[in-house]
Short mmCIF file of C-alpha atoms in Angstrom, two decimals:
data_model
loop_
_atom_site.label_atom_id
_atom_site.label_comp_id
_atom_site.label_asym_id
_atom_site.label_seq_id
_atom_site.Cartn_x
_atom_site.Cartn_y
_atom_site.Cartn_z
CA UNK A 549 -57.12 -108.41 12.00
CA UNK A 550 -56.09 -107.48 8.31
CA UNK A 551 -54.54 -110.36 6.74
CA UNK A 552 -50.55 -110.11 5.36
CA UNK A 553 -49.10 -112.34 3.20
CA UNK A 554 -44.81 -113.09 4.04
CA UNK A 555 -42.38 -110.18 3.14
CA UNK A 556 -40.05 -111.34 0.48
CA UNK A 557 -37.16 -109.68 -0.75
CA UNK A 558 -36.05 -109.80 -4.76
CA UNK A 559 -33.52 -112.15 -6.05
CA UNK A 560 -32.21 -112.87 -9.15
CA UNK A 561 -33.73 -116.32 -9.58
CA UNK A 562 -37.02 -115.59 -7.83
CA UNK A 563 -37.28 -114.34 -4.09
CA UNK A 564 -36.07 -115.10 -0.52
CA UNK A 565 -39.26 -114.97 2.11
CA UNK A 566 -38.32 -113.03 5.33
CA UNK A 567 -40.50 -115.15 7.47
CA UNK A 568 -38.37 -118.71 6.26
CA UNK A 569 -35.48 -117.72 8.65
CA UNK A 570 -36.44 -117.89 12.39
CA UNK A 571 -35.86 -115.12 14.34
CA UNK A 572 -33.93 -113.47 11.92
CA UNK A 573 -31.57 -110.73 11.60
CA UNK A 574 -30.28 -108.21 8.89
CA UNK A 575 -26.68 -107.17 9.44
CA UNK A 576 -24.91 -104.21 7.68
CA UNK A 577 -27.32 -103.81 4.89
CA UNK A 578 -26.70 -100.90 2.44
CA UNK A 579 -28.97 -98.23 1.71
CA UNK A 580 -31.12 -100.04 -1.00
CA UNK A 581 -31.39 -103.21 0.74
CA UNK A 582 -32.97 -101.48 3.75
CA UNK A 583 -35.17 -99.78 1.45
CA UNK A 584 -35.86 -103.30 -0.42
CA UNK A 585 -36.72 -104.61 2.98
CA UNK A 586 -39.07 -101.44 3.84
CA UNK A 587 -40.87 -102.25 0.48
CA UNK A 588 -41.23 -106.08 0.88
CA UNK A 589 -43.14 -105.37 4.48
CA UNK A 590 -45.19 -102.51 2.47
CA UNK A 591 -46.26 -105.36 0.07
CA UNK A 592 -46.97 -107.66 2.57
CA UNK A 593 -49.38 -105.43 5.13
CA UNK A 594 -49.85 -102.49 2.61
CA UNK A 595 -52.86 -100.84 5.44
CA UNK A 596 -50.62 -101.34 8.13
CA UNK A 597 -47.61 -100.10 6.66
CA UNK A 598 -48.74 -97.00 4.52
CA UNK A 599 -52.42 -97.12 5.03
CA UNK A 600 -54.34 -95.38 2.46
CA UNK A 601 -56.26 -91.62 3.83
CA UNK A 602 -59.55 -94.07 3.70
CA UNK A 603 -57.68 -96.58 5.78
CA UNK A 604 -57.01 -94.44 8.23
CA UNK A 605 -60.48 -93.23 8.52
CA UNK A 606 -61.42 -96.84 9.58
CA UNK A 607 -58.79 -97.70 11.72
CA UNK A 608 -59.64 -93.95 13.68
CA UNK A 609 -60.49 -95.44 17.52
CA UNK A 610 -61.02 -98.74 16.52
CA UNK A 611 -60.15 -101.52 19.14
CA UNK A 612 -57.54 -104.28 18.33
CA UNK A 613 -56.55 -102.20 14.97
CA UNK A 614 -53.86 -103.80 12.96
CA UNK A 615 -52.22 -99.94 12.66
CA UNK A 616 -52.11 -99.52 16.32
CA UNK A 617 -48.75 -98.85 18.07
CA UNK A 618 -48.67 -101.87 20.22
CA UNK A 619 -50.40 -104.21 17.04
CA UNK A 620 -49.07 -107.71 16.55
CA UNK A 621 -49.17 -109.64 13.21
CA UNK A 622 -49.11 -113.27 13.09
CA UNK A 623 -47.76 -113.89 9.67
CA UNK A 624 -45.52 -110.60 9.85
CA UNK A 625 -41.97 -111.78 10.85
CA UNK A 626 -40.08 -109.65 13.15
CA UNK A 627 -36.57 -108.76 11.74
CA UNK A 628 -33.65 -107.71 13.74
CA UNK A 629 -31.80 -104.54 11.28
CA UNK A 630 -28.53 -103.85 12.91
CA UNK A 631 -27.65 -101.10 9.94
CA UNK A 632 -24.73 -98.56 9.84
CA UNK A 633 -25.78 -94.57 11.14
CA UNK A 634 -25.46 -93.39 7.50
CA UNK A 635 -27.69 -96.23 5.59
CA UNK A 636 -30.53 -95.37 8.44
CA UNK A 637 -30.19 -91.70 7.98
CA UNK A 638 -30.29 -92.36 4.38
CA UNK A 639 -33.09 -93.63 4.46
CA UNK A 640 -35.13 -91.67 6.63
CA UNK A 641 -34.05 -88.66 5.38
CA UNK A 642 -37.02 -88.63 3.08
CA UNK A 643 -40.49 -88.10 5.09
CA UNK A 644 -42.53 -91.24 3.08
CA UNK A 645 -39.75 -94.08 3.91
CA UNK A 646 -39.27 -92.99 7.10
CA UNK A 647 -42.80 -93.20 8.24
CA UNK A 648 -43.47 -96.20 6.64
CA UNK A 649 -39.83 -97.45 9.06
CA UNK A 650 -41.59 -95.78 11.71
CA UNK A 651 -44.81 -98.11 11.06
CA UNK A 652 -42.96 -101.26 11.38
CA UNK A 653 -41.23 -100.07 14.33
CA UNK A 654 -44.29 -99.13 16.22
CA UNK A 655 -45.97 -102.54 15.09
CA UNK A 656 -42.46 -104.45 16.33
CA UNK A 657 -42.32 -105.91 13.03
CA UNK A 658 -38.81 -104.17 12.24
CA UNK A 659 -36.14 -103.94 15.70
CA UNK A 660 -33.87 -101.67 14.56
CA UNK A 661 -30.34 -101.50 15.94
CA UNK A 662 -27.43 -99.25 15.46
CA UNK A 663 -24.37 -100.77 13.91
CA UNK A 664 -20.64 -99.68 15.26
CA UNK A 665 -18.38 -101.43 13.07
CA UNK A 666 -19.09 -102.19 9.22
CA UNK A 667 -19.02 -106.07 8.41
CA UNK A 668 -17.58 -107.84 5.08
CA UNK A 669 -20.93 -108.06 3.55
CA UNK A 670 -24.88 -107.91 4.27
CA UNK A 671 -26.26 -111.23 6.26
CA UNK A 672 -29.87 -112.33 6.89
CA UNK A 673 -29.55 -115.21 9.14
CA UNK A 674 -31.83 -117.37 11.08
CA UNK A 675 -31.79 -120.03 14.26
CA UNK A 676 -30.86 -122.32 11.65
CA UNK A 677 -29.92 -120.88 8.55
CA UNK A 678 -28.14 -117.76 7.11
CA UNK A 679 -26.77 -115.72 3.94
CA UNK A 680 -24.77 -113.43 2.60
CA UNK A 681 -26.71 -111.03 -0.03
CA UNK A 682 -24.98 -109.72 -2.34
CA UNK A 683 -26.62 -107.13 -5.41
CA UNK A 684 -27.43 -108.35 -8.41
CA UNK A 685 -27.27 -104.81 -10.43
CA UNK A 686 -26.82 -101.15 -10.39
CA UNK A 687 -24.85 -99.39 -7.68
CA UNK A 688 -24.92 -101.37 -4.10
CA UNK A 689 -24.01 -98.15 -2.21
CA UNK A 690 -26.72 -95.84 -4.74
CA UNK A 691 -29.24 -93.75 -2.97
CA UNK A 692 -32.14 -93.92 -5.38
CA UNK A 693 -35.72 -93.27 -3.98
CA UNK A 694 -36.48 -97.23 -5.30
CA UNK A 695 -35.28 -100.57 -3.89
CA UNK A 696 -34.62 -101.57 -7.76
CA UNK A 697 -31.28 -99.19 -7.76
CA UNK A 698 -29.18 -102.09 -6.23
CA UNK A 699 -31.57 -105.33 -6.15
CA UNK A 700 -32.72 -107.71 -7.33
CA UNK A 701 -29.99 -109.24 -4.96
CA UNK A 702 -28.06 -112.80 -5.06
CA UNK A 703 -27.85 -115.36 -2.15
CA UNK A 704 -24.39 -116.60 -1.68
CA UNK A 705 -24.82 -119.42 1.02
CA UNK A 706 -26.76 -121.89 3.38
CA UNK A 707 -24.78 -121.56 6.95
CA UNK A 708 -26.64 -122.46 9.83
CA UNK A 709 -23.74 -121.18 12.12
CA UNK A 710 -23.81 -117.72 10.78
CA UNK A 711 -26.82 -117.09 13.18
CA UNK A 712 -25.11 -117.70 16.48
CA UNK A 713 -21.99 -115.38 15.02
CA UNK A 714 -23.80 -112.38 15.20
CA UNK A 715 -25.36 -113.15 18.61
CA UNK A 716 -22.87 -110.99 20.54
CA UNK A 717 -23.03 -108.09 17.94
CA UNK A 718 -26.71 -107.85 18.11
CA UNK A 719 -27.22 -108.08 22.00
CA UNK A 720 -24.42 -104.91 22.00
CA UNK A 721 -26.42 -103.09 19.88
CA UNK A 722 -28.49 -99.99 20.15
CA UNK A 723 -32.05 -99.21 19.78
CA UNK A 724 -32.21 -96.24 16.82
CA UNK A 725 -34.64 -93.99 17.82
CA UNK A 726 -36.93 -92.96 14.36
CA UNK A 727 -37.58 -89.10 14.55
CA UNK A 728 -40.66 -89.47 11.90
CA UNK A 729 -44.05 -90.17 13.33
CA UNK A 730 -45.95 -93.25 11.16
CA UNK A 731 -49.00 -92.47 9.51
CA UNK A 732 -51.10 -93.94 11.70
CA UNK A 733 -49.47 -92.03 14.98
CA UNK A 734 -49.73 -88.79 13.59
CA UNK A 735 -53.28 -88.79 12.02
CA UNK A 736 -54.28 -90.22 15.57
CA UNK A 737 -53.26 -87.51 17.36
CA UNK A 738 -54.13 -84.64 14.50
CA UNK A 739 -57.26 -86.30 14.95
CA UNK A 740 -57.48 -86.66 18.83
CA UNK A 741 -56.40 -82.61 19.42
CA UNK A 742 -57.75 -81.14 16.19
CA UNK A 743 -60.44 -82.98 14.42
CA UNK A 744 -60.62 -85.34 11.25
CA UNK A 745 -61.13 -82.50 9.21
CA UNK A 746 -57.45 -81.47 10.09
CA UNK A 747 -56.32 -85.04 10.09
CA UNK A 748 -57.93 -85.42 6.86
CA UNK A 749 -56.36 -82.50 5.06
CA UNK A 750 -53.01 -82.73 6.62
CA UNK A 751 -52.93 -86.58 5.20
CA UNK A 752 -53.63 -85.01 1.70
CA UNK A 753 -51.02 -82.74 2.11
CA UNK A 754 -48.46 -85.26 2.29
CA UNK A 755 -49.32 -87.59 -0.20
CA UNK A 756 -50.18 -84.22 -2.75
CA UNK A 757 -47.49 -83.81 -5.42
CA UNK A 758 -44.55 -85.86 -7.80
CA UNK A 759 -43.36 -89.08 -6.14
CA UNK A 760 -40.33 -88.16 -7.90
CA UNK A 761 -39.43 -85.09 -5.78
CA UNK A 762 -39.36 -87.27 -2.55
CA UNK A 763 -39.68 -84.42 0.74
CA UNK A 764 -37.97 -84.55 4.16
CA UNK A 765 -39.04 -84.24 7.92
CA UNK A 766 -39.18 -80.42 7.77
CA UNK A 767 -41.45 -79.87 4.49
CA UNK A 768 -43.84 -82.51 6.20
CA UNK A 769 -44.40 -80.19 9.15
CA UNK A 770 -45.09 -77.02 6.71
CA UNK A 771 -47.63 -78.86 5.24
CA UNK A 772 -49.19 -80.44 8.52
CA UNK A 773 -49.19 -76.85 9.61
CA UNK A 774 -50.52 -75.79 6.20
CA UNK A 775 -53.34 -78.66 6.36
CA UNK A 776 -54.30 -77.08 9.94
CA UNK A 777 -54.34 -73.50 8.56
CA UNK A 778 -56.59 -74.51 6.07
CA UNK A 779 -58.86 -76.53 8.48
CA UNK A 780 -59.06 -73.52 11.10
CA UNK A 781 -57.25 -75.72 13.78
CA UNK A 782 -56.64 -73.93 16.70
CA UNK A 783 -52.92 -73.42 16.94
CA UNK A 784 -51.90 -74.68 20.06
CA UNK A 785 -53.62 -77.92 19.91
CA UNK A 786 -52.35 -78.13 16.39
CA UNK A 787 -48.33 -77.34 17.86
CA UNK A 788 -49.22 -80.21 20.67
CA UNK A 789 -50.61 -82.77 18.48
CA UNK A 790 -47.52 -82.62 16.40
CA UNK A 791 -45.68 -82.84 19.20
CA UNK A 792 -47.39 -85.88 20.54
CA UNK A 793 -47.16 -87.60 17.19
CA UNK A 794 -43.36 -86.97 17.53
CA UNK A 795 -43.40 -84.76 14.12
CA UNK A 796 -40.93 -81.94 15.89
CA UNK A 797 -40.84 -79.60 18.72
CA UNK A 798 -43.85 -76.78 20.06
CA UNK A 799 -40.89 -74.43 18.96
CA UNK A 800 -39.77 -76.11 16.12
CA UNK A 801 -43.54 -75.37 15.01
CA UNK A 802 -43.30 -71.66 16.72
CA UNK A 803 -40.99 -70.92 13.91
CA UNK A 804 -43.51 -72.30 11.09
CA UNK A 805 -46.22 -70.55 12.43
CA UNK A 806 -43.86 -67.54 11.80
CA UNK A 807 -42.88 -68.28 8.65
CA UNK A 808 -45.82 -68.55 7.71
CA UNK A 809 -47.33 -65.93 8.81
CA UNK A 810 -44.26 -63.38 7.37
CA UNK A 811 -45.44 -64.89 4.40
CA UNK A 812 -48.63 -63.95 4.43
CA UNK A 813 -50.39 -67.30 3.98
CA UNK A 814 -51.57 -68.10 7.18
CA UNK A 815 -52.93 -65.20 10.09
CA UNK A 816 -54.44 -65.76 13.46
CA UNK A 817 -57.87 -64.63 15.11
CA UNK A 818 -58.73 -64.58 18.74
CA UNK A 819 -61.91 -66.85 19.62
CA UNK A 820 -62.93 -65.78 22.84
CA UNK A 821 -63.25 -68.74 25.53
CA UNK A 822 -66.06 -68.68 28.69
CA UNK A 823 -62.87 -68.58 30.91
CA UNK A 824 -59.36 -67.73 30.56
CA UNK A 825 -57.55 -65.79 27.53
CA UNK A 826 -59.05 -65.97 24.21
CA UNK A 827 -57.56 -68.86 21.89
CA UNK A 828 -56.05 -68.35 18.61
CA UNK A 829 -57.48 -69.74 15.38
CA UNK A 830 -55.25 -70.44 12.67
CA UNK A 831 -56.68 -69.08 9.15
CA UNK A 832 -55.44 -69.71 5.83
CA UNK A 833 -54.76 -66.71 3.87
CA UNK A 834 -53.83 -65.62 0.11
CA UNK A 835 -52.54 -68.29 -2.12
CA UNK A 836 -53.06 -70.93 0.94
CA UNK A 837 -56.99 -69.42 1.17
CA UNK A 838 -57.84 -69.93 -2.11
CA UNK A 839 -56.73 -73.43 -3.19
CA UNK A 840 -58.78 -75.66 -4.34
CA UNK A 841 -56.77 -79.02 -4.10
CA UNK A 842 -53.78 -79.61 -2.59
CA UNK A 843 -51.16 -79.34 -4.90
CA UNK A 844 -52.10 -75.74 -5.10
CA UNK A 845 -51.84 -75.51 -1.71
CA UNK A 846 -47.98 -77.08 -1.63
CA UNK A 847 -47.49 -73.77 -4.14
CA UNK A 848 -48.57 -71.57 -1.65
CA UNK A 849 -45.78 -72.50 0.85
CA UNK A 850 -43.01 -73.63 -1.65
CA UNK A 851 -40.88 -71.19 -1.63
CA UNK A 852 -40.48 -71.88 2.80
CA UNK A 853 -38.74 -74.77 2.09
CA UNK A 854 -35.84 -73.86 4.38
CA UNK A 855 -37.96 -73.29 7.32
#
């Protein structure tokens, strides 16, 4: 099993380990702090987290895999996030931090919980201790793409009441269900229906371009579909294994595959089968055809960005 080191989140005078509370739980935390606490688990388990394109290769099939759905980590604390509709959708509204959510999710590192009713201030809290956190700079309710927009953050507090306070708010709570597939998840089943080849490219895809212009849920299926254009996937399995990684809908992808094709960047060809109807092979075509890496290959289907 990969070996993690303890999440910590940034304070002004140093940091504040995750893993020093027991059983602990993150009420009404703003937009940046969820994001700081996202980032601190990325530090910790980087490969389980956001594994790396050659990380993924590895982990393909392999039994007892620390990026595995149902994976436990030892020295990775699970935290209880009972966070406000808005700070989650915030967050996930861009494709890389919502995946990486996703990952924790799936690992049961992060439980997170939907919060009715917003609270006087953000608490982590433990069986027997607890804080408030409170930012030490910038804008507390900013939505910048880094966790450095609000933190480093201050601790205001030792209670080791505050805990048991929050017992009756948590237990109401309700499970938020992510709508963005982790890494892992969806280059399993691009993988599993398609090939590595697919898998491969479509991973490219989404990591191609300026970490500055952060993407959302919908430009990560153009370029999956792009990848599996480019790949020759067949375009049913490629529709299904989207749909089994929890990416979108078969029709949600119907109207890609449309878009696409109006566009003249992808077309289909008929591969005739032993039995039954002939399938249809996605093919790349124009701009999409003749990229050579894939930032070119985000050019060709920039301008569907509203698709």
């Amino acid at each position: 099993m990969t070996r993690v080191s303890p999440p910590r989140l940034p304070l002004v005078d140093g940091s504040l380990s995750i893993g020093s509370f027991a059983d602990p739980v993150l009420v009404d935390p703003t937009r940046p702090l969820l994001a700081a606490v996202v980032d601190a688990y990325r530090d910790a388990a980087p490969t389980a987290v956001d594994p790396s394109l050659d990380a993924l290769r590895d982990a393909a099939g392999a039994d007892g895999d620390p990026l595995s759905p149902g994976a436990t980590h030892p020295t990775l604390p699970t935290l209880t996030v009972v966070a406000a509709d808005a700070v989650v959708d915030a967050l996930v509204g861009r494709y890389h931090p919502a995946s990486r959510l996703a990952a924790l999710a799936a690992a049961g590192a992060v439980d997170l919980r939907s919060l009715d009713a917003a609270q006087p201030n953000p608490v982590l809290a433990g069986e027997s201790d607890g804080c408030v956190l409170v930012a030490g700079g910038g804008d507390g309710d900013g939505d910048g793409a880094s966790s450095a927009a609000a933190g480093p953050w201050c601790r205001v507090g030792a209670d080791a009441t505050l805990r048991e306070r929050y017992d009756a708010l948590v237990s109401e709570s309700e499970p938020v269900r992510l709508r963005t597939p982790s890494r892992h998840a969806l280059y399993g089943a691009l993988a599993g229906r398609c090939g590595s080849a697919v898998a491969d490219e479509a991973i490219r895809l989404l990591d191609a371009g300026d970490d500055a212009e952060p993407f959302d849920r919908g430009a990560a299926r153009r370029r999956v579909y792009a990848a599996g254009a480019r790949e020759g996937a067949f375009d049913r399995d490629l529709r299904r294994a989207c749909e089994d990684a929890g990416l979108g809908s078969a029709a949600t992808f119907t109207r890609i595959k449309r878009a696409l094709l109006d566009a003249g960047v992808v077309a289909t060809e008929p591969v005739a089968q032993p039995v039954g109807r002939p399938r249809h092979r996605l093919v790349a075509r124009g701009a999409l055809a003749d990229a050579t890496a894939a930032t070119e290959a985000l050019e060709a289907v920039g301008a569907l960005e509203s698709v």
